[in-house]
PDB file of C-alpha atoms in Angstrom:
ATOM      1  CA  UNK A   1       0.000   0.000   0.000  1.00  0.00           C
ATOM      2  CA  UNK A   2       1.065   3.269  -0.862  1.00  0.00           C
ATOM      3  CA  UNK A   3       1.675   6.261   1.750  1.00  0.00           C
ATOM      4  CA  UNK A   4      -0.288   9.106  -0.182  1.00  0.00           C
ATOM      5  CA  UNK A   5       1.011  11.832   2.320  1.00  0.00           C
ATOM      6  CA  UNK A   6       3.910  14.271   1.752  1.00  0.00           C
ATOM      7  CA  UNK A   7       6.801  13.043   3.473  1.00  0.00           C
ATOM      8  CA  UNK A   8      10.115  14.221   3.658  1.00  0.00           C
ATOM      9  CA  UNK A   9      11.303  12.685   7.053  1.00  0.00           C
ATOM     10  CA  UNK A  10      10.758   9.279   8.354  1.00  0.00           C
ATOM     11  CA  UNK A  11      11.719   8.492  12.594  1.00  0.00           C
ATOM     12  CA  UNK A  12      12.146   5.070  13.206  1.00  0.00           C
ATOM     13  CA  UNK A  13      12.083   3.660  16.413  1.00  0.00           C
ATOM     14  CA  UNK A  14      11.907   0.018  18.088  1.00  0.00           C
ATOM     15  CA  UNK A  15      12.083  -1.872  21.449  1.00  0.00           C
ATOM     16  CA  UNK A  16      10.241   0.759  23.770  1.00  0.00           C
ATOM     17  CA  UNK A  17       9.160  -1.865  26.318  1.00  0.00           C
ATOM     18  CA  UNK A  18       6.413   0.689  27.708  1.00  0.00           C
ATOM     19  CA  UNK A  19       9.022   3.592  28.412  1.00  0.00           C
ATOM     20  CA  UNK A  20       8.202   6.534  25.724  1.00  0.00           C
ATOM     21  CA  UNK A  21       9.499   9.120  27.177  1.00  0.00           C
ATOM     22  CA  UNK A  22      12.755   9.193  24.843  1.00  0.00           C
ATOM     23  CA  UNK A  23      10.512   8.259  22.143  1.00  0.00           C
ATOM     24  CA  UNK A  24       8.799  11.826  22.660  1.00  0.00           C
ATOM     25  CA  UNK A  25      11.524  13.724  23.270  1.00  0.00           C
ATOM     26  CA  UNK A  26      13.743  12.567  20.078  1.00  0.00           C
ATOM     27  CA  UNK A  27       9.933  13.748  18.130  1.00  0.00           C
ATOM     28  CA  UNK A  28      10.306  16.988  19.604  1.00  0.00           C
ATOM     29  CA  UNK A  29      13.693  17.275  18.523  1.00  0.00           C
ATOM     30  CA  UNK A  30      13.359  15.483  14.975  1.00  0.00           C
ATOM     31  CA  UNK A  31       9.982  17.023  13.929  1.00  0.00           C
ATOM     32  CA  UNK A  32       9.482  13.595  11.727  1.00  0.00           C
ATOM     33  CA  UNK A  33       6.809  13.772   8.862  1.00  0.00           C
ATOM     34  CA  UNK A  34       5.983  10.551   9.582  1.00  0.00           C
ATOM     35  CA  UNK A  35       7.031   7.477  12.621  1.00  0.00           C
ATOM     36  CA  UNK A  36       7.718   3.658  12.278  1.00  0.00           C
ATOM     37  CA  UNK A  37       7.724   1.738  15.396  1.00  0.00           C
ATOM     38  CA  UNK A  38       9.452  -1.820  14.394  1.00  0.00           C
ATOM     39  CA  UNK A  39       7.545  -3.080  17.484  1.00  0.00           C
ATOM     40  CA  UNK A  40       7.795  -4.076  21.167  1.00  0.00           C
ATOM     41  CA  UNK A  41       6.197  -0.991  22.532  1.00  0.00           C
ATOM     42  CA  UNK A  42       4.584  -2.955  25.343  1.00  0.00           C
ATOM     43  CA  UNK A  43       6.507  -4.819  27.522  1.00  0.00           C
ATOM     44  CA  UNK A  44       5.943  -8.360  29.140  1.00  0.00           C
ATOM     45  CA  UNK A  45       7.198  -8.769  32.399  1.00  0.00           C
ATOM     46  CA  UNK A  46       8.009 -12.342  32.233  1.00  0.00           C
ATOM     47  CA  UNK A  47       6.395 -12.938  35.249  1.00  0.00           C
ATOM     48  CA  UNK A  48       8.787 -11.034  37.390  1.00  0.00           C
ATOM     49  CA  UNK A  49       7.240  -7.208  37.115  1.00  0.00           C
ATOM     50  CA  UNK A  50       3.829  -6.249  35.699  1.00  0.00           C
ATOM     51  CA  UNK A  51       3.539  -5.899  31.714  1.00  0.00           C
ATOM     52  CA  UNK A  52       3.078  -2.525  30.398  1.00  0.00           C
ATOM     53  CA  UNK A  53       0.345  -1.924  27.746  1.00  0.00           C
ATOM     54  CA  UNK A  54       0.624   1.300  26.115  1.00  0.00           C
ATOM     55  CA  UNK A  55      -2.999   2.002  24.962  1.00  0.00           C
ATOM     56  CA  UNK A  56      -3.809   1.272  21.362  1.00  0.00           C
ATOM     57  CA  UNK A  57      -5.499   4.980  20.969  1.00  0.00           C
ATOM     58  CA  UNK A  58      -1.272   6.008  21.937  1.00  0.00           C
ATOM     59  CA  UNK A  59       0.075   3.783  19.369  1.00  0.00           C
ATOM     60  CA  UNK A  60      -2.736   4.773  16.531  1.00  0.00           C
ATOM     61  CA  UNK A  61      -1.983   8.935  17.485  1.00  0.00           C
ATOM     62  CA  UNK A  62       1.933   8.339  17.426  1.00  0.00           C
ATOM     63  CA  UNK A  63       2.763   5.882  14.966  1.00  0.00           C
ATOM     64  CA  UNK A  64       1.744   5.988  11.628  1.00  0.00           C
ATOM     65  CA  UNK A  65       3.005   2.120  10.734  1.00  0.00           C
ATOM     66  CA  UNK A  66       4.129  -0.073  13.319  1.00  0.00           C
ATOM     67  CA  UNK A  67       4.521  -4.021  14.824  1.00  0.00           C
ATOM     68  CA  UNK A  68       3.385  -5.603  17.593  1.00  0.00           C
ATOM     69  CA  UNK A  69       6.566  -7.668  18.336  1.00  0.00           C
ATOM     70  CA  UNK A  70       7.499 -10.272  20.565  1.00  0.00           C
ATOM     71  CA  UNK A  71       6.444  -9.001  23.765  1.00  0.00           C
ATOM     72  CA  UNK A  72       2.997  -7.622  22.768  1.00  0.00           C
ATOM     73  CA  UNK A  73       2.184 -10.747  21.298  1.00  0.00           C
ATOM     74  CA  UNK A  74       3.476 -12.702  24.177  1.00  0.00           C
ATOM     75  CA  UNK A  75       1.212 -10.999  26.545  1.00  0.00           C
ATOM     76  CA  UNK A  76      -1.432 -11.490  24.454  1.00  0.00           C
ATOM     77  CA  UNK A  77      -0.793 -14.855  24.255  1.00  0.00           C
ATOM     78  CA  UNK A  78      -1.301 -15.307  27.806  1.00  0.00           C
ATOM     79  CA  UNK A  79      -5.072 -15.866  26.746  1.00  0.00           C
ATOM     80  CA  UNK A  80      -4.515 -16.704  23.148  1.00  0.00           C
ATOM     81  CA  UNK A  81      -2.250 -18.877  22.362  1.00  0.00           C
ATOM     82  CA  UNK A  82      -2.858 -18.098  18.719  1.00  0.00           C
ATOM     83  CA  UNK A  83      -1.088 -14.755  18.710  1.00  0.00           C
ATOM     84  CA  UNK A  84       2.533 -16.538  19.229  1.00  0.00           C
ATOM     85  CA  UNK A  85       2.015 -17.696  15.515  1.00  0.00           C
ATOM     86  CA  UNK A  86       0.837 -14.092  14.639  1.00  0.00           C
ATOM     87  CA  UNK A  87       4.078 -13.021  16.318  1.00  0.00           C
ATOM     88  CA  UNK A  88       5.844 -15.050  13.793  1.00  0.00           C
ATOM     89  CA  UNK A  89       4.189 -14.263  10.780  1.00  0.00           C
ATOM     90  CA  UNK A  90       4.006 -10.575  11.540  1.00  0.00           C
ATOM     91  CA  UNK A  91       5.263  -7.874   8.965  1.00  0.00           C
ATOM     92  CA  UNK A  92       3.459  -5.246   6.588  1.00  0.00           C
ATOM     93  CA  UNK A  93       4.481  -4.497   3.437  1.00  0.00           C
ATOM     94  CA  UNK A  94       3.904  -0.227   2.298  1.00  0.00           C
ATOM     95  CA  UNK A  95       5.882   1.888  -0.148  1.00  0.00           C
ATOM     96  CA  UNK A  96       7.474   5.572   0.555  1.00  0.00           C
ATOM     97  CA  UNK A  97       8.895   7.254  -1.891  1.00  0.00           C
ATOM     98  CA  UNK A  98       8.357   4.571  -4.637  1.00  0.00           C
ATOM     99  CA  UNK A  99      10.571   2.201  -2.259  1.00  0.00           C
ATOM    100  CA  UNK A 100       8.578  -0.601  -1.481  1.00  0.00           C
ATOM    101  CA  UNK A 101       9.215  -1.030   2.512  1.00  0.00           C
ATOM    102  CA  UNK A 102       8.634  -4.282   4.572  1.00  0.00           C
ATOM    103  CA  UNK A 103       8.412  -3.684   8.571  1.00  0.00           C
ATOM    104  CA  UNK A 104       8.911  -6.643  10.478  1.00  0.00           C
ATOM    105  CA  UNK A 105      10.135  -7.384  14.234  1.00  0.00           C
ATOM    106  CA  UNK A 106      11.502 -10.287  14.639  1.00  0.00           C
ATOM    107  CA  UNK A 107      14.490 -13.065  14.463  1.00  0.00           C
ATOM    108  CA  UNK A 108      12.228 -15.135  16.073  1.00  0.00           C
ATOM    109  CA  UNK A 109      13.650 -18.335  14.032  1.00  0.00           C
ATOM    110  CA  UNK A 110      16.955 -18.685  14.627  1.00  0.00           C
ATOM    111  CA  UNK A 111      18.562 -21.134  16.808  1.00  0.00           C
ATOM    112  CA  UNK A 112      20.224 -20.538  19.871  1.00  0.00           C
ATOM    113  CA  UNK A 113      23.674 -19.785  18.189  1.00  0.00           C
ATOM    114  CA  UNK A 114      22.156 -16.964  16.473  1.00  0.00           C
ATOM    115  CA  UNK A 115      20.483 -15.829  19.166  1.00  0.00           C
ATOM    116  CA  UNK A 116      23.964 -15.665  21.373  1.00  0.00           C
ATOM    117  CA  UNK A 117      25.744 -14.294  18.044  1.00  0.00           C
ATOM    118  CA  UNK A 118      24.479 -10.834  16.976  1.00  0.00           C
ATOM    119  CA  UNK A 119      26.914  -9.998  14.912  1.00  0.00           C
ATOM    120  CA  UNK A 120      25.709 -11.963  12.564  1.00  0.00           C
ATOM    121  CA  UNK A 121      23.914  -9.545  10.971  1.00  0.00           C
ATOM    122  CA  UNK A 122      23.843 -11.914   6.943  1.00  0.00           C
ATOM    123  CA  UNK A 123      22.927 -14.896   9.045  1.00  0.00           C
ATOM    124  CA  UNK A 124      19.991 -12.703  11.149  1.00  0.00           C
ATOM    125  CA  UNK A 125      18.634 -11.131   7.642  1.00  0.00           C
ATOM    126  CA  UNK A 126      18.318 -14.774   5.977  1.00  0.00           C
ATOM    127  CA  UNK A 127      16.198 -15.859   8.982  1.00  0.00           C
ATOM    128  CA  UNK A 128      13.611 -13.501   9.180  1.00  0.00           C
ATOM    129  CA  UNK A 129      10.956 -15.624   8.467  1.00  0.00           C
ATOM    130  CA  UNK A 130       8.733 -12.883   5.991  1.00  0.00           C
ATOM    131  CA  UNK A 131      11.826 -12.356   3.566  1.00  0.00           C
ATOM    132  CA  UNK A 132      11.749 -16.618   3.026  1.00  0.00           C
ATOM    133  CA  UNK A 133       7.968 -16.535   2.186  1.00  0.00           C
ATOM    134  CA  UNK A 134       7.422 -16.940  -1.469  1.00  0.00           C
ATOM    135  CA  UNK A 135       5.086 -13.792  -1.664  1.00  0.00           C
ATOM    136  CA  UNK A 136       7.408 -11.515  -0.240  1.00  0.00           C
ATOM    137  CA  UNK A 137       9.909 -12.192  -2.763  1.00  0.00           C
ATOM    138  CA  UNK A 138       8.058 -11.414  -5.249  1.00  0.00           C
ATOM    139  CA  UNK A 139       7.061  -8.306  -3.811  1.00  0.00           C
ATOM    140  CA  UNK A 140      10.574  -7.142  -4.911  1.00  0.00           C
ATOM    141  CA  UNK A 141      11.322  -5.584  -1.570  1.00  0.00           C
ATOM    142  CA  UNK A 142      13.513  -2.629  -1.295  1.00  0.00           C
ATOM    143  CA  UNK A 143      13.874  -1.591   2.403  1.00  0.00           C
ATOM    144  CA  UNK A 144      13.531  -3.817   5.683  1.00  0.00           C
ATOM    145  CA  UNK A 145      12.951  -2.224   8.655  1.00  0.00           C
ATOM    146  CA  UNK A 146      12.955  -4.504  11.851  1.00  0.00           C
ATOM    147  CA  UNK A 147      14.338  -4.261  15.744  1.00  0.00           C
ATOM    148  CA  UNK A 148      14.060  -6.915  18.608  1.00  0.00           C
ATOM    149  CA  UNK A 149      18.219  -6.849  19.033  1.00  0.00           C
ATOM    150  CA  UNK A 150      18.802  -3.753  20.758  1.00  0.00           C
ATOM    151  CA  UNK A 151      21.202  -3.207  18.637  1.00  0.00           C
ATOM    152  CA  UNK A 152      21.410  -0.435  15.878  1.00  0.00           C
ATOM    153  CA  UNK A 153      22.540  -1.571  12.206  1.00  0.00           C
ATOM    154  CA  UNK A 154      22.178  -0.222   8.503  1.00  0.00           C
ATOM    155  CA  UNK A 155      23.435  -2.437   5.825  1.00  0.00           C
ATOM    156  CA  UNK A 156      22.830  -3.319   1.940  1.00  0.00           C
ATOM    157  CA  UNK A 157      22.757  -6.710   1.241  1.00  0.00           C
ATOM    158  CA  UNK A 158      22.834  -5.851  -3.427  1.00  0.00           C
ATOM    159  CA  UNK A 159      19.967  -4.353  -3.802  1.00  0.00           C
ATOM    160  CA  UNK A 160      18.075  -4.333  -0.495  1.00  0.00           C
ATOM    161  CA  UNK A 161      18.595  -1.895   2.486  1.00  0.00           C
ATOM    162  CA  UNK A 162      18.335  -3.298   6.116  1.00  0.00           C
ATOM    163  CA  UNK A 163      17.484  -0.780   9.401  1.00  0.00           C
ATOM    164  CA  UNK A 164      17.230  -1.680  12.601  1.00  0.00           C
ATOM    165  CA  UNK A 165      17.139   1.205  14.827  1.00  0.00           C
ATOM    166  CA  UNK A 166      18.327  -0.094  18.062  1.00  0.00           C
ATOM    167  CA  UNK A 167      16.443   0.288  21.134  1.00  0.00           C
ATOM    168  CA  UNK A 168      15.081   3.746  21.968  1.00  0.00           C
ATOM    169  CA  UNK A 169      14.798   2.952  25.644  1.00  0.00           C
ATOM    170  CA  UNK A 170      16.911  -0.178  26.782  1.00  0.00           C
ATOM    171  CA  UNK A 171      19.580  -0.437  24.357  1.00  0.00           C
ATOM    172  CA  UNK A 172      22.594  -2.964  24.021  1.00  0.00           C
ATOM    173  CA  UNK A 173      24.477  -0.984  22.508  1.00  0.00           C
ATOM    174  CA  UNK A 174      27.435   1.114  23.987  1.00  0.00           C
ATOM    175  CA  UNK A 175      26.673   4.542  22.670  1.00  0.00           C
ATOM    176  CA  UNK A 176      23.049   4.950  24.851  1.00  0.00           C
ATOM    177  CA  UNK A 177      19.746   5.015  23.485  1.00  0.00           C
ATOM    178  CA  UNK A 178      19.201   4.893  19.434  1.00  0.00           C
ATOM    179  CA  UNK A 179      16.906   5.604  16.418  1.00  0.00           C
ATOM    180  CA  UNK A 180      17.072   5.976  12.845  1.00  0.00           C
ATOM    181  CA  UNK A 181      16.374   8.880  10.539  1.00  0.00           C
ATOM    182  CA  UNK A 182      15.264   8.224   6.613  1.00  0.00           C
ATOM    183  CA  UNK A 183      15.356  11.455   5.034  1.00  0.00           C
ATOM    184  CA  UNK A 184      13.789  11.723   1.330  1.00  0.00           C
ATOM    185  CA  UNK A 185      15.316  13.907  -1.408  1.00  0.00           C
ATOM    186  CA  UNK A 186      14.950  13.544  -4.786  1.00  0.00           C
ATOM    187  CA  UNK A 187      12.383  10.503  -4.648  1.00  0.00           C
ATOM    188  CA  UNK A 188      15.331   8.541  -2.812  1.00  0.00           C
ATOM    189  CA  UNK A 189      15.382   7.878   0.966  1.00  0.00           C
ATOM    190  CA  UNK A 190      18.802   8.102   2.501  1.00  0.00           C
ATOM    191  CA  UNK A 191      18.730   6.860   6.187  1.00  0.00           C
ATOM    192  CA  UNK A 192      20.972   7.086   9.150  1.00  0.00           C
ATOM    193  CA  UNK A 193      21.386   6.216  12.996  1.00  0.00           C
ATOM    194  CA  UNK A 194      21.498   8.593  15.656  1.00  0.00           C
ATOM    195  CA  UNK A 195      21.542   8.276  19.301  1.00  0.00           C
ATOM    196  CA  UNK A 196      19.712  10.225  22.188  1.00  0.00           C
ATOM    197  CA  UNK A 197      21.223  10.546  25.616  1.00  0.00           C
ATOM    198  CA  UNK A 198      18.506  12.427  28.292  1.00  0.00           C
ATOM    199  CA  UNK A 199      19.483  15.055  30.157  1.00  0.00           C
TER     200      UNK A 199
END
């Protein structure tokens, strides 16, 4: 589906496990056109602390695409067991700019030496389960956007850009907090990680 409104900056964000508050201040600061959350905005608790739920009139005012991710879908699950498939077969497919975009969460897939090893960014790209499904391919993909690692990354793999923003509120990654930036000139979208560190 195309996005028929004028956009000249794109904020992406991921892995807000119910804490916003950096979220809002890097949209103050930004001034996006438009916002992409690759998912986990609530966070499950495991068991240990109470889940967060940020309200679904929130997500539909702030984002204007986003995922549910692995722990929305996991709480969810709590009473429908259906939704951990959903979780797994998650992703929506939009163009921007005449790029044809697929947002996705997860690396749900991989075995456990991927899941200890994430540096292996090639090995994480060819397990995310939407870019092996037959329709997706033929989609012709330009652009994946997805989180769940924590960790920020922008690579080309030929023809096909990969962004994953980091984490926004609980990052793994040594310079603080992160997000990407897409900026669109000339009908091409050139994007780039930044990081916010609150005051």
């Amino acid at each position: 589906m195309a996005v028929k409104k004028q956009i000249s900056k794109i904020l992406i964000v991921s892995d807000s496990h119910g804490d916003l508050k950096n979220y809002e201040a890097v949209y103050k600061l930004e001034k996006p056109d438009f916002v992409i959350h690759a998912g986990d905005y609530n966070d499950w608790g495991m068991g240990k602390t109470p889940d967060v739920i940020i309200p679904k009139s929130y997500i539909n005012k702030n984002f204007d695409k986003s995922i549910l991710g692995n722990h929305g879908c996991s709480i969810l699950a709590k009473d429908h067991p259906e939704f951990i498939e959903k979780y797994k077969n998650d992703y929506e497919i939009f163009t921007i700019a005449d790029k044809k975009i697929l947002l996705t969460h997860s690396y749900e897939l991989l075995d456990e030496t991927h899941r200890k090893n994430y540096g292996e960014w090639l090995d994480f790209f060819n397990n995310i389960k939407p870019l092996r499904d037959e329709q997706v391919k033929d989609d012709k993909i330009d652009i994946v956007i997805c989180g769940h690692t924590h960790q920020p990354k922008i690579f080309k793999i030929k023809n096909l850009t990969i962004i994953n923003p980091g984490s926004i509120a609980k990052s793994r990654d040594a310079n603080g907090q992160s997000y990407a930036i897409g900026t669109i000139k000339d009908n091409d979208i050139h994007f780039s990680i930044k990081y916010y560190k609150p005051a």
